[in-house]
Short mmCIF file of C-alpha atoms and ligand atoms in Angstrom, two decimals:
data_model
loop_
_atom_site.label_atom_id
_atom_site.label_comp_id
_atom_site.label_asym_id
_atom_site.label_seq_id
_atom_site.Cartn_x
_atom_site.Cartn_y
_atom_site.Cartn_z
CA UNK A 1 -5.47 -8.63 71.68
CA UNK A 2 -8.83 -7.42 70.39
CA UNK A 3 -8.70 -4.32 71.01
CA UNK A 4 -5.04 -3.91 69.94
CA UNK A 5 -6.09 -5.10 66.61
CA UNK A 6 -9.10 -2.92 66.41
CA UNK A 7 -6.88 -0.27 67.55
CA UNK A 8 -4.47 -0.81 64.19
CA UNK A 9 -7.50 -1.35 62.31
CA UNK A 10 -9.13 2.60 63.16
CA UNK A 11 -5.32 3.67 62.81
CA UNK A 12 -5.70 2.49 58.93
CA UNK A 13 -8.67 3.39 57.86
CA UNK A 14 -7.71 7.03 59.19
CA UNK A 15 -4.47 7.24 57.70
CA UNK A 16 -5.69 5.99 54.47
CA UNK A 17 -8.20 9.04 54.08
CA UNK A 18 -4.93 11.09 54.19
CA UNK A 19 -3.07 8.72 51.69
CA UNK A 20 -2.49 10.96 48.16
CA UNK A 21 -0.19 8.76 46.38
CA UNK A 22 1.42 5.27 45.67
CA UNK A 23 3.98 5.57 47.38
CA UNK A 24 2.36 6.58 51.00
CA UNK A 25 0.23 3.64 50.32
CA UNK A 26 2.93 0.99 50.07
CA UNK A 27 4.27 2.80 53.31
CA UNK A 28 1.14 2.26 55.40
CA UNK A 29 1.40 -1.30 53.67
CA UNK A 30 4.98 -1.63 55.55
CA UNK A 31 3.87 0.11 58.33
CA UNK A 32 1.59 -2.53 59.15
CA UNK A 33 2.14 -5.65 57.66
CA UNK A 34 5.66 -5.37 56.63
CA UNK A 35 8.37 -7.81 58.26
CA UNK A 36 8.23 -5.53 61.99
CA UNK A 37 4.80 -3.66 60.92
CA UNK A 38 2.04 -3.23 63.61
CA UNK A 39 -0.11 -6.22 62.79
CA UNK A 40 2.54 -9.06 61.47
CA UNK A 41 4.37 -8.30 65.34
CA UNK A 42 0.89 -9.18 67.05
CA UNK A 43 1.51 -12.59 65.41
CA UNK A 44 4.56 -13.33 67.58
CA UNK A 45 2.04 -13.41 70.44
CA UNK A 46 0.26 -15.97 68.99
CA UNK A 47 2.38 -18.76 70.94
CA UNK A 48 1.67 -17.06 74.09
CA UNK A 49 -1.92 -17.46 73.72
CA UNK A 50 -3.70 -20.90 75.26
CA UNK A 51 -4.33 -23.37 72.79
CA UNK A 52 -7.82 -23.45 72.93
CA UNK A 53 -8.14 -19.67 71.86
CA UNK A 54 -5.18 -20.22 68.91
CA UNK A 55 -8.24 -20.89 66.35
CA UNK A 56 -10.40 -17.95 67.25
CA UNK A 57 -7.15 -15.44 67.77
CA UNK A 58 -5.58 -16.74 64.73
CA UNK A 59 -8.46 -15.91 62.43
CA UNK A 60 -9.07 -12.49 64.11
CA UNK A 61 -5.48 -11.67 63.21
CA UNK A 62 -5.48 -12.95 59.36
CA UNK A 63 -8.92 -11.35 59.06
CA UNK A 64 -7.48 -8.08 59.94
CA UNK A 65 -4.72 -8.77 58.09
CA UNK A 66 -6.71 -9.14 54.57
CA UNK A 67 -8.84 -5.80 55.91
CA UNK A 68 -5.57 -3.72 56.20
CA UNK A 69 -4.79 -4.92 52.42
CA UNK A 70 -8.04 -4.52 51.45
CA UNK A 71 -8.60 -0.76 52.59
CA UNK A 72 -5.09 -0.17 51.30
CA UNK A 73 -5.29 -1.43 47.73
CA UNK A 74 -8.74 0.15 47.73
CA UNK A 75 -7.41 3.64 47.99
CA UNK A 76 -4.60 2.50 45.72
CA UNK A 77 -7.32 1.68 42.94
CA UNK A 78 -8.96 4.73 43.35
CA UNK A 79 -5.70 6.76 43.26
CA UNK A 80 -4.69 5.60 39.92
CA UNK A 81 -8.07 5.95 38.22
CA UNK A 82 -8.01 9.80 39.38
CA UNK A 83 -4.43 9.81 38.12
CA UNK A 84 -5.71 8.43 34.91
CA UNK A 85 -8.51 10.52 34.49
CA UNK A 86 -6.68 13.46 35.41
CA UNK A 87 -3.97 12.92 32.20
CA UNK A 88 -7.06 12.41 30.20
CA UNK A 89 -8.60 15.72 31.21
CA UNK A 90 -5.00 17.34 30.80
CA UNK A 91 -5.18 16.45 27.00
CA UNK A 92 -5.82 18.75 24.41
CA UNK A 93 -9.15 17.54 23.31
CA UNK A 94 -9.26 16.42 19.26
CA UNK A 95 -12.20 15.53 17.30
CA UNK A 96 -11.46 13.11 14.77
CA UNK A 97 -13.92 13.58 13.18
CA UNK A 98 -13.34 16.57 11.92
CA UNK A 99 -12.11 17.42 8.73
CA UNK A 100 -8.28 18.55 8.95
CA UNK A 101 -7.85 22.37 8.14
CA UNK A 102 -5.05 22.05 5.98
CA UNK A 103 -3.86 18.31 3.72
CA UNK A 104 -0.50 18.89 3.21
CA UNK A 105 -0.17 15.69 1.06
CA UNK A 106 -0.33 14.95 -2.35
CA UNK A 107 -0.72 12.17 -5.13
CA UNK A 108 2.18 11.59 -7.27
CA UNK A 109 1.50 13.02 -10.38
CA UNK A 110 2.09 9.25 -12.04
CA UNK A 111 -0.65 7.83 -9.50
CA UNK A 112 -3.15 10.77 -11.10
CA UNK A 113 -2.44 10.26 -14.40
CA UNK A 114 -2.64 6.39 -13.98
CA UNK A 115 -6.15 7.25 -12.39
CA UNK A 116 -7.24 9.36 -15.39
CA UNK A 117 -6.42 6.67 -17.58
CA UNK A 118 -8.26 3.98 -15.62
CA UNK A 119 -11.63 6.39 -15.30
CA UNK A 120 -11.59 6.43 -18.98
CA UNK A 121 -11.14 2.71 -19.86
CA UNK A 122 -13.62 1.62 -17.23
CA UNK A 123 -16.10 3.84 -18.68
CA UNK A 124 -15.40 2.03 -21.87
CA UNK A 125 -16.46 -1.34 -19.87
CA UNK A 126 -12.55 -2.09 -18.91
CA UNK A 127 -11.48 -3.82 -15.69
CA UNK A 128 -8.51 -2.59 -14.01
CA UNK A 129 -6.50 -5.19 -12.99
CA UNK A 130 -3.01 -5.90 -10.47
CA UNK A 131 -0.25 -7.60 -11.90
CA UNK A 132 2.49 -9.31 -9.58
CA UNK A 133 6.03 -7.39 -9.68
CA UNK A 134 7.61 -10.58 -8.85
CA UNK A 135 6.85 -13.05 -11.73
CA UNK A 136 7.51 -16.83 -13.38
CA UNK A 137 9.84 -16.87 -15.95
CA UNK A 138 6.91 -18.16 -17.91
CA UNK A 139 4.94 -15.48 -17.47
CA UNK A 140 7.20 -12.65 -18.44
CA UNK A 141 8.43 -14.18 -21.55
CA UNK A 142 7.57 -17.89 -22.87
CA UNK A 143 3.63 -17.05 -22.04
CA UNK A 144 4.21 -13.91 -24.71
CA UNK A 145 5.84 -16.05 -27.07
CA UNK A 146 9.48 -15.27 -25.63
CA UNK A 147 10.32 -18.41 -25.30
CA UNK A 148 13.76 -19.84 -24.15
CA UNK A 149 16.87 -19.26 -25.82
CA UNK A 150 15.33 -17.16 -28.09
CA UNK A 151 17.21 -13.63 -29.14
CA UNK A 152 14.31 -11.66 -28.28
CA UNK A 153 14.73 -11.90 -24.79
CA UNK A 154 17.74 -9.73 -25.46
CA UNK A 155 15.58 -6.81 -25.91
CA UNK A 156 15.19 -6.61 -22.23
CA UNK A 157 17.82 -6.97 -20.04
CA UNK A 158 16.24 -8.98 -16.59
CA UNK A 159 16.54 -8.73 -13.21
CA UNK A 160 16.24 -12.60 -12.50
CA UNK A 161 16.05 -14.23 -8.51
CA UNK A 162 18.04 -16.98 -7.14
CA UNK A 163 14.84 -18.53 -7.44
CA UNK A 164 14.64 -18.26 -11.40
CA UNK A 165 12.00 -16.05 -11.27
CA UNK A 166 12.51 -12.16 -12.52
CA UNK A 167 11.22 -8.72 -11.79
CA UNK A 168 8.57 -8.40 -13.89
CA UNK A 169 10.22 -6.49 -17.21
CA UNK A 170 6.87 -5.46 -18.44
CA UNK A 171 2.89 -5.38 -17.84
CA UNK A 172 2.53 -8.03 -20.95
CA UNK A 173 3.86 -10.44 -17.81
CA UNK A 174 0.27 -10.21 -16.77
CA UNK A 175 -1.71 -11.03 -20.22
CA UNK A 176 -1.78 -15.03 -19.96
CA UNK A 177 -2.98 -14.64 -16.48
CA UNK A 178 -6.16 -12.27 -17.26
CA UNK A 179 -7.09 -14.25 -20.23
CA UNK A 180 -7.37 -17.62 -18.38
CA UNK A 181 -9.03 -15.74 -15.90
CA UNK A 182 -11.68 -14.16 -17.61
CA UNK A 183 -14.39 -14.68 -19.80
CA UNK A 184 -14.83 -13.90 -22.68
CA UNK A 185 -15.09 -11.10 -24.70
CA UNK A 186 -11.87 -9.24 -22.52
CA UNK A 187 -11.75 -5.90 -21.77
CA UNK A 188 -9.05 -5.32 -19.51
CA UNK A 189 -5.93 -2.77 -18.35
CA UNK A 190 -3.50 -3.36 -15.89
CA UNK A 191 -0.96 -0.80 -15.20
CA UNK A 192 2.03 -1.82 -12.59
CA UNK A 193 5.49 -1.40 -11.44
CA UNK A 194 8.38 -2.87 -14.21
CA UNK A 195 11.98 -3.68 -13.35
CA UNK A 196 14.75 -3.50 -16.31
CA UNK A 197 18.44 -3.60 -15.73
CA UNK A 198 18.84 -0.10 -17.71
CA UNK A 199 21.57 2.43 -18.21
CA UNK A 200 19.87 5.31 -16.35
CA UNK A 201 19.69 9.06 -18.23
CA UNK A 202 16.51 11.31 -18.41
CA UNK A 203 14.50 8.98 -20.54
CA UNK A 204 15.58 5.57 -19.06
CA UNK A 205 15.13 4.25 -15.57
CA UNK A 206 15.32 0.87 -13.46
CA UNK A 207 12.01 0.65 -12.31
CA UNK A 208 9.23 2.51 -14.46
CA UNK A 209 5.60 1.97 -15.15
CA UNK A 210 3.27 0.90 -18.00
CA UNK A 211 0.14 0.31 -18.18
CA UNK A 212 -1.17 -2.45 -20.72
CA UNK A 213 -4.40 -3.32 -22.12
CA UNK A 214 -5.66 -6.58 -23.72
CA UNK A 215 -9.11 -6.63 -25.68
CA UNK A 216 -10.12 -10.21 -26.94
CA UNK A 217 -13.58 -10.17 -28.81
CA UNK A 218 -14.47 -12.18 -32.00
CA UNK A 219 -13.24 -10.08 -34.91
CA UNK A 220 -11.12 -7.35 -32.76
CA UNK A 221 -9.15 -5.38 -35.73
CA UNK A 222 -6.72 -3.31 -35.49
CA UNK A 223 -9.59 -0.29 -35.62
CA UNK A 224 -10.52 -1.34 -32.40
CA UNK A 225 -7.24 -0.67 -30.72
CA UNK A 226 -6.80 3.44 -32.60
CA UNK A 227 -10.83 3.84 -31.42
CA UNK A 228 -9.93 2.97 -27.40
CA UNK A 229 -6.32 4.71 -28.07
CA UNK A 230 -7.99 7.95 -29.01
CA UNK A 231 -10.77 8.05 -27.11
CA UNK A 232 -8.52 7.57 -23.95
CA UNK A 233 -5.91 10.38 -25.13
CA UNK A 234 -8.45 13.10 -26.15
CA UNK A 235 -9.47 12.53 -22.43
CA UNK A 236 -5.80 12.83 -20.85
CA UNK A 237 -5.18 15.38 -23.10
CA UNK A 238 -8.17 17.22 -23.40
CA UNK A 239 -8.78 17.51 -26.70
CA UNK A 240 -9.44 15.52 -30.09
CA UNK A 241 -6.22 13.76 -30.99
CA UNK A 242 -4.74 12.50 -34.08
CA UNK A 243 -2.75 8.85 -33.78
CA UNK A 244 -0.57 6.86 -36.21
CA UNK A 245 0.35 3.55 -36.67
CA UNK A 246 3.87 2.51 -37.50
CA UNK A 247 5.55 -0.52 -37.78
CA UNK A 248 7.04 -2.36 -35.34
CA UNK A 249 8.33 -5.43 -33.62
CA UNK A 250 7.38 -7.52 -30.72
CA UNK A 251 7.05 -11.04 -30.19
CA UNK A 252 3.66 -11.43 -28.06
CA UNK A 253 1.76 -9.06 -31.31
CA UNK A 254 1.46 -9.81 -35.04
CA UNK A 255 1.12 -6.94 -36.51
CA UNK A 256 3.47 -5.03 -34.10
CA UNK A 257 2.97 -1.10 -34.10
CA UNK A 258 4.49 2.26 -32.75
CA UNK A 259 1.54 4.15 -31.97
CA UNK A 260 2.11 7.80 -31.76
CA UNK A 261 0.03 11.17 -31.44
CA UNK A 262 0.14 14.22 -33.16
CA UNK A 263 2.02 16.41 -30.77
CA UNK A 264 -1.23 17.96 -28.67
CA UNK A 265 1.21 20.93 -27.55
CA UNK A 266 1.96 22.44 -30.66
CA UNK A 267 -0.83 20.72 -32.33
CA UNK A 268 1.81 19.06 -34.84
CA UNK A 269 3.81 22.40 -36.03
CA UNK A 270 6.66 21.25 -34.01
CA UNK A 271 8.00 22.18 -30.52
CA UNK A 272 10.76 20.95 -28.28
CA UNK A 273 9.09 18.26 -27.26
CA UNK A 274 7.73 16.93 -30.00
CA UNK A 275 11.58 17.38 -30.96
CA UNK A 276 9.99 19.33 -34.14
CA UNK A 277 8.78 16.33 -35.48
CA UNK A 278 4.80 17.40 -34.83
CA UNK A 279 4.13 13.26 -33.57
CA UNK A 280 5.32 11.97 -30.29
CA UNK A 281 5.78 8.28 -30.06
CA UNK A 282 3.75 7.29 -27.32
CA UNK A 283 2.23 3.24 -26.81
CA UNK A 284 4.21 -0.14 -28.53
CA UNK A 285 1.05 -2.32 -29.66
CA UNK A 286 -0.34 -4.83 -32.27
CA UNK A 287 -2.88 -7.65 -32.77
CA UNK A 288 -1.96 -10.23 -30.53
CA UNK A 289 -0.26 -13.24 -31.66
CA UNK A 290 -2.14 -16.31 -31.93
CA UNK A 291 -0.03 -18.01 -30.22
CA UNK A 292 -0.41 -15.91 -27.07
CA UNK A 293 -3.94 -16.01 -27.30
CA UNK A 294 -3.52 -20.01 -27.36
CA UNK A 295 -1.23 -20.04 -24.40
CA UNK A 296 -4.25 -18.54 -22.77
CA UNK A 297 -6.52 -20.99 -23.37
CA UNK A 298 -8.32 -18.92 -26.56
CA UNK A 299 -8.56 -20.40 -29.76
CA UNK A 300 -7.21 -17.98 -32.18
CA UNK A 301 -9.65 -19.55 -35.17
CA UNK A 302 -12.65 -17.77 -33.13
CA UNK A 303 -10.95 -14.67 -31.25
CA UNK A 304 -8.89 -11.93 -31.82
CA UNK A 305 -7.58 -9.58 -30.13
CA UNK A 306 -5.35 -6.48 -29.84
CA UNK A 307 -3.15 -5.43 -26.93
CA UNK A 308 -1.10 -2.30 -26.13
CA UNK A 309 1.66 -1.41 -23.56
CA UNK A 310 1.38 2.54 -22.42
CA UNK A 311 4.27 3.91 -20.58
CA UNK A 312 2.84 4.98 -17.59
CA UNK A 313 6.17 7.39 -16.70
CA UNK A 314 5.95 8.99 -20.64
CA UNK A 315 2.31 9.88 -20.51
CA UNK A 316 3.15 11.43 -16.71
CA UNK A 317 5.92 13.33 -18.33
CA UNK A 318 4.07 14.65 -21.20
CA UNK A 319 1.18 15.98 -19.10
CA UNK A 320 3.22 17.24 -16.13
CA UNK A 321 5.48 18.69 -18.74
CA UNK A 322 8.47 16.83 -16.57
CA UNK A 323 11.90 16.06 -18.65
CA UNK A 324 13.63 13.55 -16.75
CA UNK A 325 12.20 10.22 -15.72
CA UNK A 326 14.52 10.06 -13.16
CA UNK A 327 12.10 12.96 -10.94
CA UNK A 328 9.64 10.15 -10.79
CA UNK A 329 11.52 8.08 -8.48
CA UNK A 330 13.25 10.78 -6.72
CA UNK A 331 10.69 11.39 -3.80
CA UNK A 332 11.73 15.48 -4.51
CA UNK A 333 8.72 16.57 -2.82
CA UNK A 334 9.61 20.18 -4.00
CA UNK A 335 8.91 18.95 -7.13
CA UNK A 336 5.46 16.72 -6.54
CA UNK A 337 3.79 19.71 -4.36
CA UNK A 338 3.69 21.30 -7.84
CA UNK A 339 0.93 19.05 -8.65
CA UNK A 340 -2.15 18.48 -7.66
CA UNK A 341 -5.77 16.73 -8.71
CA UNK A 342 -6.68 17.75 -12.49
CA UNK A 343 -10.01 18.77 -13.33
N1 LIG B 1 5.71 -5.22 -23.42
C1 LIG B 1 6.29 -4.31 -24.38
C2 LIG B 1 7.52 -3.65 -23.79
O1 LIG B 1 7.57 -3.43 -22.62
C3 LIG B 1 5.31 -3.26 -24.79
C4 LIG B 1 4.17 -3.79 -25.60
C5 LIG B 1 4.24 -3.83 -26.96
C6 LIG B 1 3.03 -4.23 -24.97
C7 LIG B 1 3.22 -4.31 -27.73
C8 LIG B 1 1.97 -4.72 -25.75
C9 LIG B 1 2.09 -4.75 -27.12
O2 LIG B 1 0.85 -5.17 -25.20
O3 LIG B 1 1.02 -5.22 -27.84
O4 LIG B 1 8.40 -3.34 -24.49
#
């Protein structure tokens, strides 16, 4: 019996040097200890064998038993690691490191103007801040002096949830947030994504962006607001501008004012898009109401402040010299590989 099993035992360790894959393993793994393989039929002769040598020819067999598996699964190991490292040597070799040769990508030309805009306010000691798209009904409307029932909530038409919340219908939904948040003075801008259930053409869409601005100081005038609004266009624009102030209505601001700039493309003579007119209306914006300032937590005997809502899509358009909104949102990439980074 012992040298039968010896016998199977030089039989495996020679065949497994000539094993190359998987599969001839698991058939030298049938071969010998499968149901009739070499080693499991030795075990039938265990009942021939005296009792007193069962223990010692017993454990002889199940140690050559776990040797077999052992050489077996050893090769088996080292097969697959060579496999392994072979695919990884058969791979084209990339550094990522590297800088890639070509970037075929882009911003969209709203995303670069919107970063223009914030470089210039936080240089003026702004923060740039996020505004939820998703928002109370409180916040888009009663917290800007909107409040229920009233007819000025006509003036935008809202996407509302089952859950009585809206779609945020503009970035003023953000104002009673920042100025509980912060303290005071305020300098802040928050630009974001606005939802309005609009009749589309070229100068209306669904979902556009503005980008709004609160400043809350004691004695904030209306100067204040036409010193930040110029400073930031002459940098968009790249030259000195000229702004005026007409009036205007909105709940959340009292004085309410159409803000617009003398057309910087034909430097007010009058072109087609100025529509001849040498201004282009450009940012809704006023002193804000006291009672917005006290629905965030600022006593309007103290503060003031002025606050200004910049469409985001507009300024895009003007600079990109784009005449329908709808591009914007079309994901044409013909048209956004036009653009790239301004200096
Ligand atoms: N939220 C207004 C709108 O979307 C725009 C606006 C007007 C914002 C005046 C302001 C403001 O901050 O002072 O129509």
């Amino acid at each position: 019996m012992k040298e039968r099993i010896e016998e199977i035992l030089d039989y495996v360790a020679t065949a497994v040097e000539k094993i190359n894959d998987s599969n001839q393993a698991q058939a030298l793994r049938v071969e010998i200890l499968g149901k009739n393989g070499k080693l499991t039929s030795l075990f039938r002769f265990m009942k021939e064998v005296p009792s007193e040598k069962k223990g010692e020819v017993g454990k002889m067999l199940n140690d050559a038993k776990i040797s077999v598996e052992n050489m077996i699964s050893a090769k088996e190991t080292f097969l697959a690691q060579a496999e392994l490292d072979n695919e990884i040597n058969s791979v084209e070799k990339i550094d990522i490191t590297l800088p890639s040769k070509t970037c075929t990508g882009s911003l969209h030309p709203r995303t670069i103007i919107q970063h223009e805009i914030e470089e210039v306010f936080k240089s003026m000691g702004f923060v740039v801040e996020d505004g939820n798209e998703v928002e109370t009904e409180y916040n888009n409307f009663t917290a800007v002096n909107v409040p229920e029932n009233h007819p000025a909530r006509d003036m935008q038409d809202t996407f509302w949830l089952d859950n009585g919340q809206v779609l945020k219908t503009h970035t003023s939904a953000a104002q009673n947030r920042i100025l509980k948040k912060y303290p005071l003075p305020i300098r802040a801008i928050f630009p974001g994504r606005c939802f309005r259930n609009e009749d589309l053409d070229a100068g209306h869409e669904n979902t556009f962006f503005q980008l709004e601005g609160v400043i809350v100081d004691k004695d904030v005038s209306v100067g204040n607001l036409i010193y930040f609004m110029k400073e930031m266009l002459s940098k968009i624009f790249k030259k000195e501008v000229e702004v005026r102030l007409r009036p205007g209505f909105f709940p959340f601001t009292e004085p309410s004012f159409e803000m617009d700039v003398r057309c910087p493309f034909c430097d007010g003579h009058g072109c087609s898009t100025c529509k001849q007119s040498g201004w282009i209306e450009l940012c809704p914006c006023g002193m804000i109401h006291p009672e917005v300032l006290r629905k965030g937590g600022i006593d309007p005997e103290l503060y003031s402040g002025c606050a200004f809502g910049l469409g985001l899509d507009r300024m895009t358009m003007l600079s990109f010299n784009i005449n329908d909104i709808r591009e914007l949102n079309s994901g044409n990439l013909k048209l956004f590989k036009q653009f790239k980074l301004r200096s």
